[in-house]
Amino acid sequence: MNHREIVIIGGGIIGAAIAYYTSRAGYEVTVLEKNALASGTSSKCDGNILAIDKDPGFDSQMSVVSQDLVKELTNELDIPFEYRNPGSILVCENEDEMEAAAKWVAQQQEAGLPFTMLDRNDLKNESKYFADDLHGGLECPTDATVNPYLLTYSLMEKAKQLGTTVITGTEVRNLETDIYNNFNISTSKGEFTAKKVINAAGVWAPHIGHMLGVDIPIKPRKGHIIVSSRQNPVGPRKVMEFGYLISKFGGERQVDEVTEKYGAALVFEPTESQNFLLGSSREFAGFNTTVNMEVIKCVARRAIRFYPSMKNMNIIRTYAGLRPWTSDHLPIVSKVDDIPGFYIAAGHEGDGISLAAVTGKVMAEMIQDQDDTIIPTEPLRLSRFKHAEVKT
Ligand SMILES: Cc1cc2nc3c(=O)[nH]c(=O)nc-3n(C[C@H](O)[C@H](O)[C@H](O)COP(=O)(O)OP(=O)(O)OC[C@H]3O[C@@H](n4cnc5c(N)ncnc54)[C@H](O)[C@@H]3O)c2cc1C
C-alpha cells in the first residue's frame, strides 16, 4: 500500500517550499504533481520578492519575514536561483500619485519598513532611459529578485535530499477520508493513502477542495509578460509604476479604456542575464493562458510611456500565467476545521514567489501544531471567507 505521512498536491513554488520546510522538520513527505514541477503559474510569472507593493501592516510584515527566509535559503540550498537584492522602486506620473506615494511611504515607515521618497534627479540617476516628465517615486531597499523556476527546483532538490518523494505526471482525481481520518487519494497513477494532505494546487486548489466538499474562494487572474532580448542594461533593479498598486488593489486610475480594461501597469524586471521582463496585466479570463496580442500591445505601450526608447528594443517572447486570486489579496494558509489533517496553502495571487518561503515555514509549524508560529496565522485562515460573497 502507498501510505504516506504527508502528501502535498502541487509541485509549484508553494508545494516546493512546503516540501522543503516539512521534510526539514523531520516528516516523511510525498509531492504529487500532475505535470512537471513549476509547470503552473510558478513558471509563468516574474521573480520579485517584494514588500514595496504590499498593504502596510500584516501583508508587508509577512513579506519582510519571507525576504529574510529567502536570503537564508541562498545558504541552505545547493542549486543557485539567481538571487539578487538590489531593492525596487515605484515611479509616479503626476503630483496626485506623488501625494499618494508620500502617504504610502509614511504608512510603511510607521510599520517599521525602510521606505523612502525619490525625486526627479534620483530617477535620472537610476536610469538614463526614463521619460523626462516623471515626477519621482519611492524606494524599498530590502526588495529582492529570483528566478522562480530555479527556486522551485532548488527547494525541491533539497527536499528530496531530506527524504521527500516527488512524483510528477500524476494527477489527483479524487480524495476521500475514512473513519480513521486517513485520506484515500486516487490519482492517474494509482491509489495512495495519507495521514495529512496539503492542497498547494494554486488556481486549481478549489477543484481539489470540491473533492472533499470544501469551498475555496480562489479565482484565476490572468497576467501577460513580455521578455526582451539581451541588450544594454536599462536599469539595475525592479521598477513599477505607482498605478500598479491601484490596479492590484482595484482602485480607479487615470488611463485609457484599454489599459483600464486589461489592468495594464508597468512592471520592469531586469534578469541576471540582462534580458528584461515587462509586465503586466490583470484580468479575469477563466483558465485560458493563450497570449492575447491586444494585451501585449497595451503592456508594451505602457512600458514605452515610462521608457520611450524601448520602442527601438527587441523582444524575444511573450507568455501569460494565472494568478491565484483571493478577494482580500491574502493567501489561504490554513487547516480546514471540519476535516482533520486537511490543509490549504494557495491563493497567493501576484505574491506567491515573495511569500513561498514564509508559507512553507509556517505550514511546517502548523503541521506540528506549534503555537508560536513565525507569523500570525489568523489572517490567513480559510474560515475568514465563510460568510463572504466572492466577487470578481
Ligand atoms: C504574470 C505574473 C507575474 C507574477 N509575478 C510575480 C512576482 O514578481 N512575484 C511574486 O511573488 N509572484 C508573482 N506572481 C504570482 C506567482 O507566480 C504565484 O502566486 C505562484 O506562482 C503560485 O504558486 P503555486 O505553487 O501556488 O501555484 P502553481 O505554480 O500553479 O502550482 C500549482 C501546481 O499544482 C498542480 N496541480 C493542480 N491540480 C493538480 C492535481 N489535481 N493533481 C496534481 N497536481 C495538480 C499544477 O500542475 C501546478 O504545478 C506572478 C504571476 C503572474 C501570472
mmCIF file with all atom_site columns, N, CA, C and O in Angstrom, residues 295-344:
data_model
loop_
_atom_site.group_PDB
_atom_site.id
_atom_site.type_symbol
_atom_site.label_atom_id
_atom_site.label_alt_id
_atom_site.label_comp_id
_atom_site.label_asym_id
_atom_site.label_entity_id
_atom_site.label_seq_id
_atom_site.pdbx_PDB_ins_code
_atom_site.Cartn_x
_atom_site.Cartn_y
_atom_site.Cartn_z
_atom_site.occupancy
_atom_site.B_iso_or_equiv
_atom_site.pdbx_formal_charge
_atom_site.auth_seq_id
_atom_site.auth_comp_id
_atom_site.auth_asym_id
_atom_site.auth_atom_id
_atom_site.pdbx_PDB_model_num
ATOM 1   N N  . VAL A 1 295 ? -3.490  42.615 -25.534 1.00 0.00 ? 295 VAL A N  1
ATOM 2   C CA . VAL A 1 295 ? -2.968  42.903 -24.186 1.00 0.00 ? 295 VAL A CA 1
ATOM 3   C C  . VAL A 1 295 ? -1.462  43.179 -24.260 1.00 0.00 ? 295 VAL A C  1
ATOM 4   O O  . VAL A 1 295 ? -0.951  44.109 -23.620 1.00 0.00 ? 295 VAL A O  1
ATOM 5   N N  . ILE A 1 296 ? -0.757  42.382 -25.068 1.00 0.00 ? 296 ILE A N  1
ATOM 6   C CA . ILE A 1 296 ? 0.695   42.570 -25.199 1.00 0.00 ? 296 ILE A CA 1
ATOM 7   C C  . ILE A 1 296 ? 1.005   43.982 -25.714 1.00 0.00 ? 296 ILE A C  1
ATOM 8   O O  . ILE A 1 296 ? 1.892   44.675 -25.196 1.00 0.00 ? 296 ILE A O  1
ATOM 9   N N  . LYS A 1 297 ? 0.231   44.422 -26.710 1.00 0.00 ? 297 LYS A N  1
ATOM 10  C CA . LYS A 1 297 ? 0.460   45.773 -27.259 1.00 0.00 ? 297 LYS A CA 1
ATOM 11  C C  . LYS A 1 297 ? 0.222   46.824 -26.176 1.00 0.00 ? 297 LYS A C  1
ATOM 12  O O  . LYS A 1 297 ? 0.934   47.818 -26.080 1.00 0.00 ? 297 LYS A O  1
ATOM 13  N N  . CYS A 1 298 ? -0.803  46.577 -25.386 1.00 0.00 ? 298 CYS A N  1
ATOM 14  C CA . CYS A 1 298 ? -1.157  47.507 -24.318 1.00 0.00 ? 298 CYS A CA 1
ATOM 15  C C  . CYS A 1 298 ? -0.023  47.577 -23.276 1.00 0.00 ? 298 CYS A C  1
ATOM 16  O O  . CYS A 1 298 ? 0.375   48.673 -22.831 1.00 0.00 ? 298 CYS A O  1
ATOM 17  N N  . VAL A 1 299 ? 0.530   46.413 -22.908 1.00 0.00 ? 299 VAL A N  1
ATOM 18  C CA . VAL A 1 299 ? 1.641   46.362 -21.938 1.00 0.00 ? 299 VAL A CA 1
ATOM 19  C C  . VAL A 1 299 ? 2.863   47.077 -22.538 1.00 0.00 ? 299 VAL A C  1
ATOM 20  O O  . VAL A 1 299 ? 3.556   47.848 -21.854 1.00 0.00 ? 299 VAL A O  1
ATOM 21  N N  . ALA A 1 300 ? 3.106   46.849 -23.836 1.00 0.00 ? 300 ALA A N  1
ATOM 22  C CA . ALA A 1 300 ? 4.264   47.477 -24.498 1.00 0.00 ? 300 ALA A CA 1
ATOM 23  C C  . ALA A 1 300 ? 4.092   49.000 -24.528 1.00 0.00 ? 300 ALA A C  1
ATOM 24  O O  . ALA A 1 300 ? 5.039   49.746 -24.245 1.00 0.00 ? 300 ALA A O  1
ATOM 25  N N  . ARG A 1 301 ? 2.871   49.464 -24.836 1.00 0.00 ? 301 ARG A N  1
ATOM 26  C CA . ARG A 1 301 ? 2.620   50.927 -24.851 1.00 0.00 ? 301 ARG A CA 1
ATOM 27  C C  . ARG A 1 301 ? 2.909   51.535 -23.483 1.00 0.00 ? 301 ARG A C  1
ATOM 28  O O  . ARG A 1 301 ? 3.468   52.611 -23.361 1.00 0.00 ? 301 ARG A O  1
ATOM 29  N N  . ARG A 1 302 ? 2.491   50.796 -22.454 1.00 0.00 ? 302 ARG A N  1
ATOM 30  C CA . ARG A 1 302 ? 2.680   51.290 -21.082 1.00 0.00 ? 302 ARG A CA 1
ATOM 31  C C  . ARG A 1 302 ? 4.184   51.399 -20.772 1.00 0.00 ? 302 ARG A C  1
ATOM 32  O O  . ARG A 1 302 ? 4.642   52.351 -20.144 1.00 0.00 ? 302 ARG A O  1
ATOM 33  N N  . ALA A 1 303 ? 4.954   50.408 -21.224 1.00 0.00 ? 303 ALA A N  1
ATOM 34  C CA . ALA A 1 303 ? 6.408   50.427 -20.975 1.00 0.00 ? 303 ALA A CA 1
ATOM 35  C C  . ALA A 1 303 ? 7.057   51.603 -21.706 1.00 0.00 ? 303 ALA A C  1
ATOM 36  O O  . ALA A 1 303 ? 7.907   52.308 -21.145 1.00 0.00 ? 303 ALA A O  1
ATOM 37  N N  . ILE A 1 304 ? 6.616   51.837 -22.949 1.00 0.00 ? 304 ILE A N  1
ATOM 38  C CA . ILE A 1 304 ? 7.216   52.919 -23.746 1.00 0.00 ? 304 ILE A CA 1
ATOM 39  C C  . ILE A 1 304 ? 6.864   54.285 -23.147 1.00 0.00 ? 304 ILE A C  1
ATOM 40  O O  . ILE A 1 304 ? 7.648   55.226 -23.226 1.00 0.00 ? 304 ILE A O  1
ATOM 41  N N  . ARG A 1 305 ? 5.700   54.352 -22.478 1.00 0.00 ? 305 ARG A N  1
ATOM 42  C CA . ARG A 1 305 ? 5.345   55.622 -21.828 1.00 0.00 ? 305 ARG A CA 1
ATOM 43  C C  . ARG A 1 305 ? 6.402   55.978 -20.747 1.00 0.00 ? 305 ARG A C  1
ATOM 44  O O  . ARG A 1 305 ? 6.754   57.129 -20.553 1.00 0.00 ? 305 ARG A O  1
ATOM 45  N N  . PHE A 1 306 ? 6.923   54.974 -20.066 1.00 0.00 ? 306 PHE A N  1
ATOM 46  C CA . PHE A 1 306 ? 7.897   55.243 -18.994 1.00 0.00 ? 306 PHE A CA 1
ATOM 47  C C  . PHE A 1 306 ? 9.346   55.204 -19.495 1.00 0.00 ? 306 PHE A C  1
ATOM 48  O O  . PHE A 1 306 ? 10.211  55.856 -18.931 1.00 0.00 ? 306 PHE A O  1
ATOM 49  N N  . TYR A 1 307 ? 9.588   54.384 -20.547 1.00 0.00 ? 307 TYR A N  1
ATOM 50  C CA . TYR A 1 307 ? 10.931  54.276 -21.138 1.00 0.00 ? 307 TYR A CA 1
ATOM 51  C C  . TYR A 1 307 ? 10.780  54.485 -22.656 1.00 0.00 ? 307 TYR A C  1
ATOM 52  O O  . TYR A 1 307 ? 10.721  53.498 -23.406 1.00 0.00 ? 307 TYR A O  1
ATOM 53  N N  . PRO A 1 308 ? 10.730  55.744 -23.144 1.00 0.00 ? 308 PRO A N  1
ATOM 54  C CA . PRO A 1 308 ? 10.408  55.983 -24.562 1.00 0.00 ? 308 PRO A CA 1
ATOM 55  C C  . PRO A 1 308 ? 11.315  55.227 -25.531 1.00 0.00 ? 308 PRO A C  1
ATOM 56  O O  . PRO A 1 308 ? 10.847  54.756 -26.569 1.00 0.00 ? 308 PRO A O  1
ATOM 57  N N  . SER A 1 309 ? 12.611  55.068 -25.206 1.00 0.00 ? 309 SER A N  1
ATOM 58  C CA . SER A 1 309 ? 13.477  54.428 -26.206 1.00 0.00 ? 309 SER A CA 1
ATOM 59  C C  . SER A 1 309 ? 13.292  52.915 -26.292 1.00 0.00 ? 309 SER A C  1
ATOM 60  O O  . SER A 1 309 ? 13.888  52.258 -27.139 1.00 0.00 ? 309 SER A O  1
ATOM 61  N N  . MET A 1 310 ? 12.439  52.367 -25.450 1.00 0.00 ? 310 MET A N  1
ATOM 62  C CA . MET A 1 310 ? 12.144  50.931 -25.587 1.00 0.00 ? 310 MET A CA 1
ATOM 63  C C  . MET A 1 310 ? 11.459  50.612 -26.912 1.00 0.00 ? 310 MET A C  1
ATOM 64  O O  . MET A 1 310 ? 11.437  49.456 -27.330 1.00 0.00 ? 310 MET A O  1
ATOM 65  N N  . LYS A 1 311 ? 10.916  51.650 -27.555 1.00 0.00 ? 311 LYS A N  1
ATOM 66  C CA . LYS A 1 311 ? 10.227  51.361 -28.839 1.00 0.00 ? 311 LYS A CA 1
ATOM 67  C C  . LYS A 1 311 ? 11.214  50.811 -29.871 1.00 0.00 ? 311 LYS A C  1
ATOM 68  O O  . LYS A 1 311 ? 10.818  50.159 -30.825 1.00 0.00 ? 311 LYS A O  1
ATOM 69  N N  . ASN A 1 312 ? 12.502  51.044 -29.651 1.00 0.00 ? 312 ASN A N  1
ATOM 70  C CA . ASN A 1 312 ? 13.513  50.524 -30.591 1.00 0.00 ? 312 ASN A CA 1
ATOM 71  C C  . ASN A 1 312 ? 14.207  49.254 -30.080 1.00 0.00 ? 312 ASN A C  1
ATOM 72  O O  . ASN A 1 312 ? 15.192  48.816 -30.647 1.00 0.00 ? 312 ASN A O  1
ATOM 73  N N  . MET A 1 313 ? 13.722  48.716 -28.973 1.00 0.00 ? 313 MET A N  1
ATOM 74  C CA . MET A 1 313 ? 14.368  47.496 -28.436 1.00 0.00 ? 313 MET A CA 1
ATOM 75  C C  . MET A 1 313 ? 13.593  46.253 -28.884 1.00 0.00 ? 313 MET A C  1
ATOM 76  O O  . MET A 1 313 ? 12.412  46.331 -29.195 1.00 0.00 ? 313 MET A O  1
ATOM 77  N N  . ASN A 1 314 ? 14.285  45.112 -28.878 1.00 0.00 ? 314 ASN A N  1
ATOM 78  C CA . ASN A 1 314 ? 13.661  43.883 -29.397 1.00 0.00 ? 314 ASN A CA 1
ATOM 79  C C  . ASN A 1 314 ? 13.124  42.999 -28.279 1.00 0.00 ? 314 ASN A C  1
ATOM 80  O O  . ASN A 1 314 ? 13.705  42.923 -27.202 1.00 0.00 ? 314 ASN A O  1
ATOM 81  N N  . ILE A 1 315 ? 12.020  42.315 -28.598 1.00 0.00 ? 315 ILE A N  1
ATOM 82  C CA . ILE A 1 315 ? 11.527  41.326 -27.650 1.00 0.00 ? 315 ILE A CA 1
ATOM 83  C C  . ILE A 1 315 ? 11.709  39.931 -28.256 1.00 0.00 ? 315 ILE A C  1
ATOM 84  O O  . ILE A 1 315 ? 11.796  39.796 -29.479 1.00 0.00 ? 315 ILE A O  1
ATOM 85  N N  . ILE A 1 316 ? 11.801  38.926 -27.384 1.00 0.00 ? 316 ILE A N  1
ATOM 86  C CA . ILE A 1 316 ? 12.001  37.572 -27.918 1.00 0.00 ? 316 ILE A CA 1
ATOM 87  C C  . ILE A 1 316 ? 10.790  36.667 -27.704 1.00 0.00 ? 316 ILE A C  1
ATOM 88  O O  . ILE A 1 316 ? 10.577  35.731 -28.434 1.00 0.00 ? 316 ILE A O  1
ATOM 89  N N  . ARG A 1 317 ? 9.997   36.924 -26.670 1.00 0.00 ? 317 ARG A N  1
ATOM 90  C CA . ARG A 1 317 ? 8.823   36.072 -26.492 1.00 0.00 ? 317 ARG A CA 1
ATOM 91  C C  . ARG A 1 317 ? 7.840   36.703 -25.516 1.00 0.00 ? 317 ARG A C  1
ATOM 92  O O  . ARG A 1 317 ? 8.158   37.699 -24.854 1.00 0.00 ? 317 ARG A O  1
ATOM 93  N N  . THR A 1 318 ? 6.676   36.079 -25.446 1.00 0.00 ? 318 THR A N  1
ATOM 94  C CA . THR A 1 318 ? 5.631   36.544 -24.528 1.00 0.00 ? 318 THR A CA 1
ATOM 95  C C  . THR A 1 318 ? 5.011   35.315 -23.862 1.00 0.00 ? 318 THR A C  1
ATOM 96  O O  . THR A 1 318 ? 5.125   34.203 -24.391 1.00 0.00 ? 318 THR A O  1
ATOM 97  N N  . TYR A 1 319 ? 4.407   35.499 -22.717 1.00 0.00 ? 319 TYR A N  1
ATOM 98  C CA . TYR A 1 319 ? 3.645   34.401 -22.096 1.00 0.00 ? 319 TYR A CA 1
ATOM 99  C C  . TYR A 1 319 ? 2.591   34.971 -21.170 1.00 0.00 ? 319 TYR A C  1
ATOM 100 O O  . TYR A 1 319 ? 2.604   36.167 -20.852 1.00 0.00 ? 319 TYR A O  1
ATOM 101 N N  . ALA A 1 320 ? 1.678   34.084 -20.763 1.00 0.00 ? 320 ALA A N  1
ATOM 102 C CA . ALA A 1 320 ? 0.641   34.513 -19.815 1.00 0.00 ? 320 ALA A CA 1
ATOM 103 C C  . ALA A 1 320 ? 0.492   33.455 -18.734 1.00 0.00 ? 320 ALA A C  1
ATOM 104 O O  . ALA A 1 320 ? 0.650   32.261 -18.984 1.00 0.00 ? 320 ALA A O  1
ATOM 105 N N  . GLY A 1 321 ? 0.217   33.893 -17.521 1.00 0.00 ? 321 GLY A N  1
ATOM 106 C CA . GLY A 1 321 ? 0.009   32.975 -16.391 1.00 0.00 ? 321 GLY A CA 1
ATOM 107 C C  . GLY A 1 321 ? -1.228  33.366 -15.608 1.00 0.00 ? 321 GLY A C  1
ATOM 108 O O  . GLY A 1 321 ? -1.827  34.422 -15.841 1.00 0.00 ? 321 GLY A O  1
ATOM 109 N N  . LEU A 1 322 ? -1.606  32.497 -14.674 1.00 0.00 ? 322 LEU A N  1
ATOM 110 C CA . LEU A 1 322 ? -2.843  32.701 -13.897 1.00 0.00 ? 322 LEU A CA 1
ATOM 111 C C  . LEU A 1 322 ? -2.518  32.898 -12.425 1.00 0.00 ? 322 LEU A C  1
ATOM 112 O O  . LEU A 1 322 ? -2.045  31.973 -11.758 1.00 0.00 ? 322 LEU A O  1
ATOM 113 N N  . ARG A 1 323 ? -2.760  34.099 -11.936 1.00 0.00 ? 323 ARG A N  1
ATOM 114 C CA . ARG A 1 323 ? -2.524  34.345 -10.502 1.00 0.00 ? 323 ARG A CA 1
ATOM 115 C C  . ARG A 1 323 ? -3.676  33.760 -9.695  1.00 0.00 ? 323 ARG A C  1
ATOM 116 O O  . ARG A 1 323 ? -4.845  34.013 -10.020 1.00 0.00 ? 323 ARG A O  1
ATOM 117 N N  . PRO A 1 324 ? -3.373  33.037 -8.620  1.00 0.00 ? 324 PRO A N  1
ATOM 118 C CA . PRO A 1 324 ? -4.456  32.506 -7.766  1.00 0.00 ? 324 PRO A CA 1
ATOM 119 C C  . PRO A 1 324 ? -4.985  33.614 -6.833  1.00 0.00 ? 324 PRO A C  1
ATOM 120 O O  . PRO A 1 324 ? -4.421  33.868 -5.785  1.00 0.00 ? 324 PRO A O  1
ATOM 121 N N  . TRP A 1 325 ? -6.064  34.253 -7.252  1.00 0.00 ? 325 TRP A N  1
ATOM 122 C CA . TRP A 1 325 ? -6.582  35.469 -6.606  1.00 0.00 ? 325 TRP A CA 1
ATOM 123 C C  . TRP A 1 325 ? -7.559  35.159 -5.476  1.00 0.00 ? 325 TRP A C  1
ATOM 124 O O  . TRP A 1 325 ? -8.387  34.254 -5.597  1.00 0.00 ? 325 TRP A O  1
ATOM 125 N N  . THR A 1 326 ? -7.441  35.916 -4.371  1.00 0.00 ? 326 THR A N  1
ATOM 126 C CA . THR A 1 326 ? -8.494  35.902 -3.347  1.00 0.00 ? 326 THR A CA 1
ATOM 127 C C  . THR A 1 326 ? -9.009  37.337 -3.198  1.00 0.00 ? 326 THR A C  1
ATOM 128 O O  . THR A 1 326 ? -8.303  38.290 -3.519  1.00 0.00 ? 326 THR A O  1
ATOM 129 N N  . SER A 1 327 ? -10.225 37.474 -2.667  1.00 0.00 ? 327 SER A N  1
ATOM 130 C CA . SER A 1 327 ? -10.856 38.798 -2.656  1.00 0.00 ? 327 SER A CA 1
ATOM 131 C C  . SER A 1 327 ? -10.188 39.776 -1.695  1.00 0.00 ? 327 SER A C  1
ATOM 132 O O  . SER A 1 327 ? -10.317 40.980 -1.856  1.00 0.00 ? 327 SER A O  1
ATOM 133 N N  . ASP A 1 328 ? -9.449  39.290 -0.681  1.00 0.00 ? 328 ASP A N  1
ATOM 134 C CA . ASP A 1 328 ? -8.780  40.236 0.221   1.00 0.00 ? 328 ASP A CA 1
ATOM 135 C C  . ASP A 1 328 ? -7.264  40.285 -0.006  1.00 0.00 ? 328 ASP A C  1
ATOM 136 O O  . ASP A 1 328 ? -6.525  40.838 0.811   1.00 0.00 ? 328 ASP A O  1
ATOM 137 N N  . HIS A 1 329 ? -6.812  39.699 -1.115  1.00 0.00 ? 329 HIS A N  1
ATOM 138 C CA . HIS A 1 329 ? -5.405  39.766 -1.534  1.00 0.00 ? 329 HIS A CA 1
ATOM 139 C C  . HIS A 1 329 ? -4.435  39.096 -0.561  1.00 0.00 ? 329 HIS A C  1
ATOM 140 O O  . HIS A 1 329 ? -3.232  39.329 -0.628  1.00 0.00 ? 329 HIS A O  1
ATOM 141 N N  . LEU A 1 330 ? -4.956  38.287 0.332   1.00 0.00 ? 330 LEU A N  1
ATOM 142 C CA . LEU A 1 330 ? -4.074  37.486 1.196   1.00 0.00 ? 330 LEU A CA 1
ATOM 143 C C  . LEU A 1 330 ? -4.245  36.024 0.816   1.00 0.00 ? 330 LEU A C  1
ATOM 144 O O  . LEU A 1 330 ? -5.342  35.605 0.435   1.00 0.00 ? 330 LEU A O  1
ATOM 145 N N  . PRO A 1 331 ? -3.189  35.232 0.938   1.00 0.00 ? 331 PRO A N  1
ATOM 146 C CA . PRO A 1 331 ? -3.326  33.803 0.627   1.00 0.00 ? 331 PRO A CA 1
ATOM 147 C C  . PRO A 1 331 ? -4.130  33.063 1.695   1.00 0.00 ? 331 PRO A C  1
ATOM 148 O O  . PRO A 1 331 ? -4.383  33.609 2.780   1.00 0.00 ? 331 PRO A O  1
ATOM 149 N N  . ILE A 1 332 ? -4.497  31.837 1.386   1.00 0.00 ? 332 ILE A N  1
ATOM 150 C CA . ILE A 1 332 ? -5.118  30.957 2.382   1.00 0.00 ? 332 ILE A CA 1
ATOM 151 C C  . ILE A 1 332 ? -4.039  29.956 2.800   1.00 0.00 ? 332 ILE A C  1
ATOM 152 O O  . ILE A 1 332 ? -3.577  29.150 1.985   1.00 0.00 ? 332 ILE A O  1
ATOM 153 N N  . VAL A 1 333 ? -3.589  30.078 4.040   1.00 0.00 ? 333 VAL A N  1
ATOM 154 C CA . VAL A 1 333 ? -2.602  29.136 4.580   1.00 0.00 ? 333 VAL A CA 1
ATOM 155 C C  . VAL A 1 333 ? -3.218  28.660 5.882   1.00 0.00 ? 333 VAL A C  1
ATOM 156 O O  . VAL A 1 333 ? -3.157  29.334 6.903   1.00 0.00 ? 333 VAL A O  1
ATOM 157 N N  . SER A 1 334 ? -3.849  27.481 5.821   1.00 0.00 ? 334 SER A N  1
ATOM 158 C CA . SER A 1 334 ? -4.826  27.186 6.868   1.00 0.00 ? 334 SER A CA 1
ATOM 159 C C  . SER A 1 334 ? -5.102  25.694 6.976   1.00 0.00 ? 334 SER A C  1
ATOM 160 O O  . SER A 1 334 ? -5.047  24.967 5.987   1.00 0.00 ? 334 SER A O  1
ATOM 161 N N  . LYS A 1 335 ? -5.445  25.263 8.195   1.00 0.00 ? 335 LYS A N  1
ATOM 162 C CA . LYS A 1 335 ? -6.069  23.947 8.307   1.00 0.00 ? 335 LYS A CA 1
ATOM 163 C C  . LYS A 1 335 ? -7.539  24.108 7.954   1.00 0.00 ? 335 LYS A C  1
ATOM 164 O O  . LYS A 1 335 ? -8.066  25.230 7.953   1.00 0.00 ? 335 LYS A O  1
ATOM 165 N N  . VAL A 1 336 ? -8.195  23.000 7.657   1.00 0.00 ? 336 VAL A N  1
ATOM 166 C CA . VAL A 1 336 ? -9.634  23.054 7.371   1.00 0.00 ? 336 VAL A CA 1
ATOM 167 C C  . VAL A 1 336 ? -10.336 22.471 8.594   1.00 0.00 ? 336 VAL A C  1
ATOM 168 O O  . VAL A 1 336 ? -10.168 21.288 8.912   1.00 0.00 ? 336 VAL A O  1
ATOM 169 N N  . ASP A 1 337 ? -11.116 23.344 9.273   1.00 0.00 ? 337 ASP A N  1
ATOM 170 C CA . ASP A 1 337 ? -11.642 22.967 10.596  1.00 0.00 ? 337 ASP A CA 1
ATOM 171 C C  . ASP A 1 337 ? -12.396 21.631 10.602  1.00 0.00 ? 337 ASP A C  1
ATOM 172 O O  . ASP A 1 337 ? -12.218 20.831 11.495  1.00 0.00 ? 337 ASP A O  1
ATOM 173 N N  . ASP A 1 338 ? -13.236 21.412 9.580   1.00 0.00 ? 338 ASP A N  1
ATOM 174 C CA . ASP A 1 338 ? -14.107 20.225 9.606   1.00 0.00 ? 338 ASP A CA 1
ATOM 175 C C  . ASP A 1 338 ? -13.414 18.939 9.153   1.00 0.00 ? 338 ASP A C  1
ATOM 176 O O  . ASP A 1 338 ? -14.001 17.863 9.236   1.00 0.00 ? 338 ASP A O  1
ATOM 177 N N  . ILE A 1 339 ? -12.212 19.075 8.588   1.00 0.00 ? 339 ILE A N  1
ATOM 178 C CA . ILE A 1 339 ? -11.547 17.871 8.049   1.00 0.00 ? 339 ILE A CA 1
ATOM 179 C C  . ILE A 1 339 ? -10.144 17.762 8.650   1.00 0.00 ? 339 ILE A C  1
ATOM 180 O O  . ILE A 1 339 ? -9.173  18.329 8.125   1.00 0.00 ? 339 ILE A O  1
ATOM 181 N N  . PRO A 1 340 ? -10.006 17.052 9.771   1.00 0.00 ? 340 PRO A N  1
ATOM 182 C CA . PRO A 1 340 ? -8.695  16.949 10.419  1.00 0.00 ? 340 PRO A CA 1
ATOM 183 C C  . PRO A 1 340 ? -7.650  16.410 9.444   1.00 0.00 ? 340 PRO A C  1
ATOM 184 O O  . PRO A 1 340 ? -7.912  15.440 8.724   1.00 0.00 ? 340 PRO A O  1
ATOM 185 N N  . GLY A 1 341 ? -6.504  17.073 9.409   1.00 0.00 ? 341 GLY A N  1
ATOM 186 C CA . GLY A 1 341 ? -5.408  16.603 8.547   1.00 0.00 ? 341 GLY A CA 1
ATOM 187 C C  . GLY A 1 341 ? -5.417  17.220 7.157   1.00 0.00 ? 341 GLY A C  1
ATOM 188 O O  . GLY A 1 341 ? -4.501  16.980 6.380   1.00 0.00 ? 341 GLY A O  1
ATOM 189 N N  . PHE A 1 342 ? -6.456  18.024 6.836   1.00 0.00 ? 342 PHE A N  1
ATOM 190 C CA . PHE A 1 342 ? -6.506  18.652 5.505   1.00 0.00 ? 342 PHE A CA 1
ATOM 191 C C  . PHE A 1 342 ? -6.109  20.121 5.633   1.00 0.00 ? 342 PHE A C  1
ATOM 192 O O  . PHE A 1 342 ? -6.685  20.857 6.437   1.00 0.00 ? 342 PHE A O  1
ATOM 193 N N  . TYR A 1 343 ? -5.112  20.535 4.852   1.00 0.00 ? 343 TYR A N  1
ATOM 194 C CA . TYR A 1 343 ? -4.566  21.899 4.904   1.00 0.00 ? 343 TYR A CA 1
ATOM 195 C C  . TYR A 1 343 ? -4.606  22.523 3.512   1.00 0.00 ? 343 TYR A C  1
ATOM 196 O O  . TYR A 1 343 ? -4.536  21.823 2.507   1.00 0.00 ? 343 TYR A O  1
ATOM 197 N N  . ILE A 1 344 ? -4.664  23.861 3.496   1.00 0.00 ? 344 ILE A N  1
ATOM 198 C CA . ILE A 1 344 ? -4.630  24.593 2.222   1.00 0.00 ? 344 ILE A CA 1
ATOM 199 C C  . ILE A 1 344 ? -3.482  25.598 2.267   1.00 0.00 ? 344 ILE A C  1
ATOM 200 O O  . ILE A 1 344 ? -3.290  26.296 3.268   1.00 0.00 ? 344 ILE A O  1
#
